[in-house]
């Protein structure tokens, strides 16, 4: 084992450490309409892994779920009408995201 975690993004995101693979069903199609969505996910994954040091699989999963739940919150806002307003709302919703949101709204399944 090389202690590697593989992340694959798209409409459904996948995280694998070779022993287990988890599918993340959170997120919104507007994420694919703005520049930097993949970079945001990559940054969140690196940040969460830095905290969950001994469990990179959990860190990667939490980073993906957090960004995608913030996107869902942003897409639901009445002031969001397309990619431009979505991008702004997305940043605000990342700022307001809580631990409870992640625990209650994560939509993940073991493959
Ligand atoms: N159609 C979609 N539905 C839900 N989430 C999406 C959709 N398209 C992209 N995402 C989310 O946007 C984030 C960035 O993924 P992606 O668009 O594949 O990255 P990249 O910008 O590298 O192409 C991922 O977390 C993914 O779940
Ligand atoms: C090369 C580059 N420069 C600014 S954002 C970017 C890549 C953004 O890619 P994505 O939207 O897939 O995260």
mmCIF file with all atom_site columns, C-alpha atoms and ligand atoms in Angstrom:
data_model
loop_
_atom_site.group_PDB
_atom_site.id
_atom_site.type_symbol
_atom_site.label_atom_id
_atom_site.label_alt_id
_atom_site.label_comp_id
_atom_site.label_asym_id
_atom_site.label_entity_id
_atom_site.label_seq_id
_atom_site.pdbx_PDB_ins_code
_atom_site.Cartn_x
_atom_site.Cartn_y
_atom_site.Cartn_z
_atom_site.occupancy
_atom_site.B_iso_or_equiv
_atom_site.pdbx_formal_charge
_atom_site.auth_seq_id
_atom_site.auth_comp_id
_atom_site.auth_asym_id
_atom_site.auth_atom_id
_atom_site.pdbx_PDB_model_num
ATOM   1   C CA  . UNK A 1 1   ? 0.000   0.000  0.000   1.00 0.00 ? 1   UNK A CA  1
ATOM   2   C CA  . UNK A 1 2   ? 1.252   3.515  -0.865  1.00 0.00 ? 2   UNK A CA  1
ATOM   3   C CA  . UNK A 1 3   ? -1.238  5.435  1.300   1.00 0.00 ? 3   UNK A CA  1
ATOM   4   C CA  . UNK A 1 4   ? -2.671  7.125  -1.803  1.00 0.00 ? 4   UNK A CA  1
ATOM   5   C CA  . UNK A 1 5   ? -6.206  8.425  -2.213  1.00 0.00 ? 5   UNK A CA  1
ATOM   6   C CA  . UNK A 1 6   ? -7.704  8.828  -5.674  1.00 0.00 ? 6   UNK A CA  1
ATOM   7   C CA  . UNK A 1 7   ? -10.406 11.435 -6.333  1.00 0.00 ? 7   UNK A CA  1
ATOM   8   C CA  . UNK A 1 8   ? -12.437 11.573 -9.556  1.00 0.00 ? 8   UNK A CA  1
ATOM   9   C CA  . UNK A 1 9   ? -14.887 14.447 -10.059 1.00 0.00 ? 9   UNK A CA  1
ATOM   10  C CA  . UNK A 1 10  ? -17.973 14.911 -12.192 1.00 0.00 ? 10  UNK A CA  1
ATOM   11  C CA  . UNK A 1 11  ? -21.733 14.845 -11.633 1.00 0.00 ? 11  UNK A CA  1
ATOM   12  C CA  . UNK A 1 12  ? -20.943 12.138 -9.099  1.00 0.00 ? 12  UNK A CA  1
ATOM   13  C CA  . UNK A 1 13  ? -17.575 12.303 -7.333  1.00 0.00 ? 13  UNK A CA  1
ATOM   14  C CA  . UNK A 1 14  ? -15.628 9.195  -6.320  1.00 0.00 ? 14  UNK A CA  1
ATOM   15  C CA  . UNK A 1 15  ? -12.987 8.750  -3.627  1.00 0.00 ? 15  UNK A CA  1
ATOM   16  C CA  . UNK A 1 16  ? -10.984 5.548  -3.309  1.00 0.00 ? 16  UNK A CA  1
ATOM   17  C CA  . UNK A 1 17  ? -8.103  4.255  -1.235  1.00 0.00 ? 17  UNK A CA  1
ATOM   18  C CA  . UNK A 1 18  ? -8.162  0.914  -3.089  1.00 0.00 ? 18  UNK A CA  1
ATOM   19  C CA  . UNK A 1 19  ? -9.801  -0.819 -0.123  1.00 0.00 ? 19  UNK A CA  1
ATOM   20  C CA  . UNK A 1 20  ? -13.030 1.184  -0.302  1.00 0.00 ? 20  UNK A CA  1
ATOM   21  C CA  . UNK A 1 21  ? -14.635 3.456  -2.894  1.00 0.00 ? 21  UNK A CA  1
ATOM   22  C CA  . UNK A 1 22  ? -17.230 6.056  -1.920  1.00 0.00 ? 22  UNK A CA  1
ATOM   23  C CA  . UNK A 1 23  ? -19.541 7.967  -4.279  1.00 0.00 ? 23  UNK A CA  1
ATOM   24  C CA  . UNK A 1 24  ? -20.522 11.556 -3.412  1.00 0.00 ? 24  UNK A CA  1
ATOM   25  C CA  . UNK A 1 25  ? -23.889 12.621 -4.829  1.00 0.00 ? 25  UNK A CA  1
ATOM   26  C CA  . UNK A 1 26  ? -23.828 16.210 -3.554  1.00 0.00 ? 26  UNK A CA  1
ATOM   27  C CA  . UNK A 1 27  ? -23.258 19.167 -5.862  1.00 0.00 ? 27  UNK A CA  1
ATOM   28  C CA  . UNK A 1 28  ? -25.014 21.208 -8.551  1.00 0.00 ? 28  UNK A CA  1
ATOM   29  C CA  . UNK A 1 29  ? -24.707 21.487 -12.341 1.00 0.00 ? 29  UNK A CA  1
ATOM   30  C CA  . UNK A 1 30  ? -23.850 25.205 -12.035 1.00 0.00 ? 30  UNK A CA  1
ATOM   31  C CA  . UNK A 1 31  ? -20.436 24.166 -10.638 1.00 0.00 ? 31  UNK A CA  1
ATOM   32  C CA  . UNK A 1 32  ? -19.543 23.021 -14.162 1.00 0.00 ? 32  UNK A CA  1
ATOM   33  C CA  . UNK A 1 33  ? -20.485 26.471 -15.532 1.00 0.00 ? 33  UNK A CA  1
ATOM   34  C CA  . UNK A 1 34  ? -17.875 28.491 -13.612 1.00 0.00 ? 34  UNK A CA  1
ATOM   35  C CA  . UNK A 1 35  ? -14.076 28.524 -13.839 1.00 0.00 ? 35  UNK A CA  1
ATOM   36  C CA  . UNK A 1 36  ? -12.216 27.038 -10.900 1.00 0.00 ? 36  UNK A CA  1
ATOM   37  C CA  . UNK A 1 37  ? -14.706 24.476 -9.552  1.00 0.00 ? 37  UNK A CA  1
ATOM   38  C CA  . UNK A 1 38  ? -12.210 21.654 -9.809  1.00 0.00 ? 38  UNK A CA  1
ATOM   39  C CA  . UNK A 1 39  ? -9.519  23.852 -8.219  1.00 0.00 ? 39  UNK A CA  1
ATOM   40  C CA  . UNK A 1 40  ? -11.853 24.620 -5.304  1.00 0.00 ? 40  UNK A CA  1
ATOM   41  C CA  . UNK A 1 41  ? -12.469 20.931 -4.724  1.00 0.00 ? 41  UNK A CA  1
ATOM   42  C CA  . UNK A 1 42  ? -8.733  20.189 -4.923  1.00 0.00 ? 42  UNK A CA  1
ATOM   43  C CA  . UNK A 1 43  ? -7.960  22.930 -2.414  1.00 0.00 ? 43  UNK A CA  1
ATOM   44  C CA  . UNK A 1 44  ? -10.663 21.740 -0.007  1.00 0.00 ? 44  UNK A CA  1
ATOM   45  C CA  . UNK A 1 45  ? -9.399  18.156 -0.291  1.00 0.00 ? 45  UNK A CA  1
ATOM   46  C CA  . UNK A 1 46  ? -5.816  19.239 0.526   1.00 0.00 ? 46  UNK A CA  1
ATOM   47  C CA  . UNK A 1 47  ? -7.017  21.408 3.425   1.00 0.00 ? 47  UNK A CA  1
ATOM   48  C CA  . UNK A 1 48  ? -9.187  18.722 5.008   1.00 0.00 ? 48  UNK A CA  1
ATOM   49  C CA  . UNK A 1 49  ? -6.474  16.069 4.598   1.00 0.00 ? 49  UNK A CA  1
ATOM   50  C CA  . UNK A 1 50  ? -4.041  18.376 6.410   1.00 0.00 ? 50  UNK A CA  1
ATOM   51  C CA  . UNK A 1 51  ? -6.412  18.253 9.395   1.00 0.00 ? 51  UNK A CA  1
ATOM   52  C CA  . UNK A 1 52  ? -7.436  14.574 9.160   1.00 0.00 ? 52  UNK A CA  1
ATOM   53  C CA  . UNK A 1 53  ? -3.779  13.586 9.006   1.00 0.00 ? 53  UNK A CA  1
ATOM   54  C CA  . UNK A 1 54  ? -4.051  9.875  9.784   1.00 0.00 ? 54  UNK A CA  1
ATOM   55  C CA  . UNK A 1 55  ? -7.153  9.385  7.620   1.00 0.00 ? 55  UNK A CA  1
ATOM   56  C CA  . UNK A 1 56  ? -6.657  10.895 4.135   1.00 0.00 ? 56  UNK A CA  1
ATOM   57  C CA  . UNK A 1 57  ? -9.711  9.047  2.797   1.00 0.00 ? 57  UNK A CA  1
ATOM   58  C CA  . UNK A 1 58  ? -11.933 10.801 5.347   1.00 0.00 ? 58  UNK A CA  1
ATOM   59  C CA  . UNK A 1 59  ? -10.217 14.143 4.689   1.00 0.00 ? 59  UNK A CA  1
ATOM   60  C CA  . UNK A 1 60  ? -10.717 13.888 0.921   1.00 0.00 ? 60  UNK A CA  1
ATOM   61  C CA  . UNK A 1 61  ? -14.336 12.867 1.381   1.00 0.00 ? 61  UNK A CA  1
ATOM   62  C CA  . UNK A 1 62  ? -15.068 15.709 3.802   1.00 0.00 ? 62  UNK A CA  1
ATOM   63  C CA  . UNK A 1 63  ? -13.447 18.295 1.508   1.00 0.00 ? 63  UNK A CA  1
ATOM   64  C CA  . UNK A 1 64  ? -15.528 17.209 -1.490  1.00 0.00 ? 64  UNK A CA  1
ATOM   65  C CA  . UNK A 1 65  ? -18.751 17.013 0.504   1.00 0.00 ? 65  UNK A CA  1
ATOM   66  C CA  . UNK A 1 66  ? -18.199 20.461 2.066   1.00 0.00 ? 66  UNK A CA  1
ATOM   67  C CA  . UNK A 1 67  ? -17.697 22.246 -1.259  1.00 0.00 ? 67  UNK A CA  1
ATOM   68  C CA  . UNK A 1 68  ? -20.600 20.448 -2.887  1.00 0.00 ? 68  UNK A CA  1
ATOM   69  C CA  . UNK A 1 69  ? -23.045 21.206 -0.063  1.00 0.00 ? 69  UNK A CA  1
ATOM   70  C CA  . UNK A 1 70  ? -22.058 24.893 -0.235  1.00 0.00 ? 70  UNK A CA  1
ATOM   71  C CA  . UNK A 1 71  ? -22.825 24.747 -3.982  1.00 0.00 ? 71  UNK A CA  1
ATOM   72  C CA  . UNK A 1 72  ? -26.251 23.226 -3.278  1.00 0.00 ? 72  UNK A CA  1
ATOM   73  C CA  . UNK A 1 73  ? -27.002 26.005 -0.777  1.00 0.00 ? 73  UNK A CA  1
ATOM   74  C CA  . UNK A 1 74  ? -25.913 28.664 -3.288  1.00 0.00 ? 74  UNK A CA  1
ATOM   75  C CA  . UNK A 1 75  ? -27.984 27.203 -6.142  1.00 0.00 ? 75  UNK A CA  1
ATOM   76  C CA  . UNK A 1 76  ? -31.122 27.298 -3.942  1.00 0.00 ? 76  UNK A CA  1
ATOM   77  C CA  . UNK A 1 77  ? -30.829 31.013 -3.194  1.00 0.00 ? 77  UNK A CA  1
ATOM   78  C CA  . UNK A 1 78  ? -33.523 33.197 -4.751  1.00 0.00 ? 78  UNK A CA  1
ATOM   79  C CA  . UNK A 1 79  ? -30.892 35.752 -5.816  1.00 0.00 ? 79  UNK A CA  1
ATOM   80  C CA  . UNK A 1 80  ? -29.059 33.191 -7.978  1.00 0.00 ? 80  UNK A CA  1
ATOM   81  C CA  . UNK A 1 81  ? -30.068 33.316 -11.634 1.00 0.00 ? 81  UNK A CA  1
ATOM   82  C CA  . UNK A 1 82  ? -27.029 31.868 -13.433 1.00 0.00 ? 82  UNK A CA  1
ATOM   83  C CA  . UNK A 1 83  ? -23.247 31.320 -13.266 1.00 0.00 ? 83  UNK A CA  1
ATOM   84  C CA  . UNK A 1 84  ? -22.387 34.938 -12.346 1.00 0.00 ? 84  UNK A CA  1
ATOM   85  C CA  . UNK A 1 85  ? -24.645 35.250 -9.315  1.00 0.00 ? 85  UNK A CA  1
ATOM   86  C CA  . UNK A 1 86  ? -23.965 31.594 -8.449  1.00 0.00 ? 86  UNK A CA  1
ATOM   87  C CA  . UNK A 1 87  ? -20.213 32.202 -8.150  1.00 0.00 ? 87  UNK A CA  1
ATOM   88  C CA  . UNK A 1 88  ? -20.743 35.040 -5.686  1.00 0.00 ? 88  UNK A CA  1
ATOM   89  C CA  . UNK A 1 89  ? -23.343 33.117 -3.642  1.00 0.00 ? 89  UNK A CA  1
ATOM   90  C CA  . UNK A 1 90  ? -21.079 30.023 -3.665  1.00 0.00 ? 90  UNK A CA  1
ATOM   91  C CA  . UNK A 1 91  ? -18.290 31.949 -1.895  1.00 0.00 ? 91  UNK A CA  1
ATOM   92  C CA  . UNK A 1 92  ? -20.772 33.288 0.671   1.00 0.00 ? 92  UNK A CA  1
ATOM   93  C CA  . UNK A 1 93  ? -22.181 29.803 1.329   1.00 0.00 ? 93  UNK A CA  1
ATOM   94  C CA  . UNK A 1 94  ? -18.664 28.351 1.785   1.00 0.00 ? 94  UNK A CA  1
ATOM   95  C CA  . UNK A 1 95  ? -18.131 31.048 4.404   1.00 0.00 ? 95  UNK A CA  1
ATOM   96  C CA  . UNK A 1 96  ? -21.363 30.103 6.202   1.00 0.00 ? 96  UNK A CA  1
ATOM   97  C CA  . UNK A 1 97  ? -20.958 26.331 6.013   1.00 0.00 ? 97  UNK A CA  1
ATOM   98  C CA  . UNK A 1 98  ? -21.034 24.505 9.357   1.00 0.00 ? 98  UNK A CA  1
ATOM   99  C CA  . UNK A 1 99  ? -20.090 21.069 10.660  1.00 0.00 ? 99  UNK A CA  1
ATOM   100 C CA  . UNK A 1 100 ? -23.809 20.340 11.084  1.00 0.00 ? 100 UNK A CA  1
ATOM   101 C CA  . UNK A 1 101 ? -24.504 21.055 7.405   1.00 0.00 ? 101 UNK A CA  1
ATOM   102 C CA  . UNK A 1 102 ? -21.842 18.509 6.444   1.00 0.00 ? 102 UNK A CA  1
ATOM   103 C CA  . UNK A 1 103 ? -23.069 15.834 8.873   1.00 0.00 ? 103 UNK A CA  1
ATOM   104 C CA  . UNK A 1 104 ? -26.759 16.284 7.999   1.00 0.00 ? 104 UNK A CA  1
ATOM   105 C CA  . UNK A 1 105 ? -26.593 16.842 4.238   1.00 0.00 ? 105 UNK A CA  1
ATOM   106 C CA  . UNK A 1 106 ? -23.788 14.556 3.046   1.00 0.00 ? 106 UNK A CA  1
ATOM   107 C CA  . UNK A 1 107 ? -25.183 12.274 0.332   1.00 0.00 ? 107 UNK A CA  1
ATOM   108 C CA  . UNK A 1 108 ? -22.552 9.537  0.123   1.00 0.00 ? 108 UNK A CA  1
ATOM   109 C CA  . UNK A 1 109 ? -22.699 5.852  -0.736  1.00 0.00 ? 109 UNK A CA  1
ATOM   110 C CA  . UNK A 1 110 ? -20.249 2.982  -0.506  1.00 0.00 ? 110 UNK A CA  1
ATOM   111 C CA  . UNK A 1 111 ? -19.685 1.538  -4.018  1.00 0.00 ? 111 UNK A CA  1
HETATM 112 N N1  . LIG B 2 .   ? -23.611 18.211 -13.122 1.00 0.00 ? 1   LIG B N1  1
HETATM 113 C C1  . LIG B 2 .   ? -23.130 18.280 -11.873 1.00 0.00 ? 1   LIG B C1  1
HETATM 114 N N2  . LIG B 2 .   ? -23.910 17.968 -10.823 1.00 0.00 ? 1   LIG B N2  1
HETATM 115 C C2  . LIG B 2 .   ? -23.430 18.025 -9.578  1.00 0.00 ? 1   LIG B C2  1
HETATM 116 N N3  . LIG B 2 .   ? -22.167 18.394 -9.248  1.00 0.00 ? 1   LIG B N3  1
HETATM 117 C C3  . LIG B 2 .   ? -21.336 18.697 -10.251 1.00 0.00 ? 1   LIG B C3  1
HETATM 118 C C4  . LIG B 2 .   ? -21.767 18.676 -11.616 1.00 0.00 ? 1   LIG B C4  1
HETATM 119 N N4  . LIG B 2 .   ? -20.719 19.037 -12.396 1.00 0.00 ? 1   LIG B N4  1
HETATM 120 C C5  . LIG B 2 .   ? -19.693 19.277 -11.556 1.00 0.00 ? 1   LIG B C5  1
HETATM 121 N N5  . LIG B 2 .   ? -20.058 19.072 -10.267 1.00 0.00 ? 1   LIG B N5  1
HETATM 122 C C6  . LIG B 2 .   ? -19.218 19.230 -9.088  1.00 0.00 ? 1   LIG B C6  1
HETATM 123 O O1  . LIG B 2 .   ? -18.275 20.255 -9.319  1.00 0.00 ? 1   LIG B O1  1
HETATM 124 C C7  . LIG B 2 .   ? -17.019 19.928 -8.708  1.00 0.00 ? 1   LIG B C7  1
HETATM 125 C C8  . LIG B 2 .   ? -15.928 20.118 -9.750  1.00 0.00 ? 1   LIG B C8  1
HETATM 126 O O2  . LIG B 2 .   ? -15.994 19.007 -10.599 1.00 0.00 ? 1   LIG B O2  1
HETATM 127 P P1  . LIG B 2 .   ? -15.633 19.060 -12.135 1.00 0.00 ? 1   LIG B P1  1
HETATM 128 O O3  . LIG B 2 .   ? -16.582 19.980 -12.842 1.00 0.00 ? 1   LIG B O3  1
HETATM 129 O O4  . LIG B 2 .   ? -15.564 17.630 -12.598 1.00 0.00 ? 1   LIG B O4  1
HETATM 130 O O5  . LIG B 2 .   ? -14.157 19.665 -12.048 1.00 0.00 ? 1   LIG B O5  1
HETATM 131 P P2  . LIG B 2 .   ? -13.272 20.318 -13.182 1.00 0.00 ? 1   LIG B P2  1
HETATM 132 O O6  . LIG B 2 .   ? -13.513 21.802 -13.020 1.00 0.00 ? 1   LIG B O6  1
HETATM 133 O O7  . LIG B 2 .   ? -11.901 19.898 -12.821 1.00 0.00 ? 1   LIG B O7  1
HETATM 134 O O8  . LIG B 2 .   ? -13.771 19.775 -14.505 1.00 0.00 ? 1   LIG B O8  1
HETATM 135 C C9  . LIG B 2 .   ? -17.130 18.479 -8.232  1.00 0.00 ? 1   LIG B C9  1
HETATM 136 O O9  . LIG B 2 .   ? -17.162 18.418 -6.826  1.00 0.00 ? 1   LIG B O9  1
HETATM 137 C C10 . LIG B 2 .   ? -18.417 17.959 -8.816  1.00 0.00 ? 1   LIG B C10 1
HETATM 138 O O10 . LIG B 2 .   ? -19.122 17.155 -7.922  1.00 0.00 ? 1   LIG B O10 1
HETATM 139 C C1  . LIG B 2 .   ? -5.778  27.248 -15.550 1.00 0.00 ? 2   LIG B C1  1
HETATM 140 C C2  . LIG B 2 .   ? -6.651  28.028 -14.651 1.00 0.00 ? 2   LIG B C2  1
HETATM 141 N N1  . LIG B 2 .   ? -6.366  29.303 -14.336 1.00 0.00 ? 2   LIG B N1  1
HETATM 142 C C3  . LIG B 2 .   ? -7.267  29.842 -13.522 1.00 0.00 ? 2   LIG B C3  1
HETATM 143 S S1  . LIG B 2 .   ? -8.494  28.723 -13.096 1.00 0.00 ? 2   LIG B S1  1
HETATM 144 C C4  . LIG B 2 .   ? -7.770  27.546 -14.069 1.00 0.00 ? 2   LIG B C4  1
HETATM 145 C C5  . LIG B 2 .   ? -8.268  26.195 -14.239 1.00 0.00 ? 2   LIG B C5  1
HETATM 146 C C6  . LIG B 2 .   ? -9.648  26.042 -13.781 1.00 0.00 ? 2   LIG B C6  1
HETATM 147 O O1  . LIG B 2 .   ? -10.070 24.789 -14.102 1.00 0.00 ? 2   LIG B O1  1
HETATM 148 P P1  . LIG B 2 .   ? -11.421 24.245 -13.476 1.00 0.00 ? 2   LIG B P1  1
HETATM 149 O O2  . LIG B 2 .   ? -12.502 25.225 -13.802 1.00 0.00 ? 2   LIG B O2  1
HETATM 150 O O3  . LIG B 2 .   ? -11.565 22.948 -14.195 1.00 0.00 ? 2   LIG B O3  1
HETATM 151 O O4  . LIG B 2 .   ? -11.178 24.105 -12.020 1.00 0.00 ? 2   LIG B O4  1
#
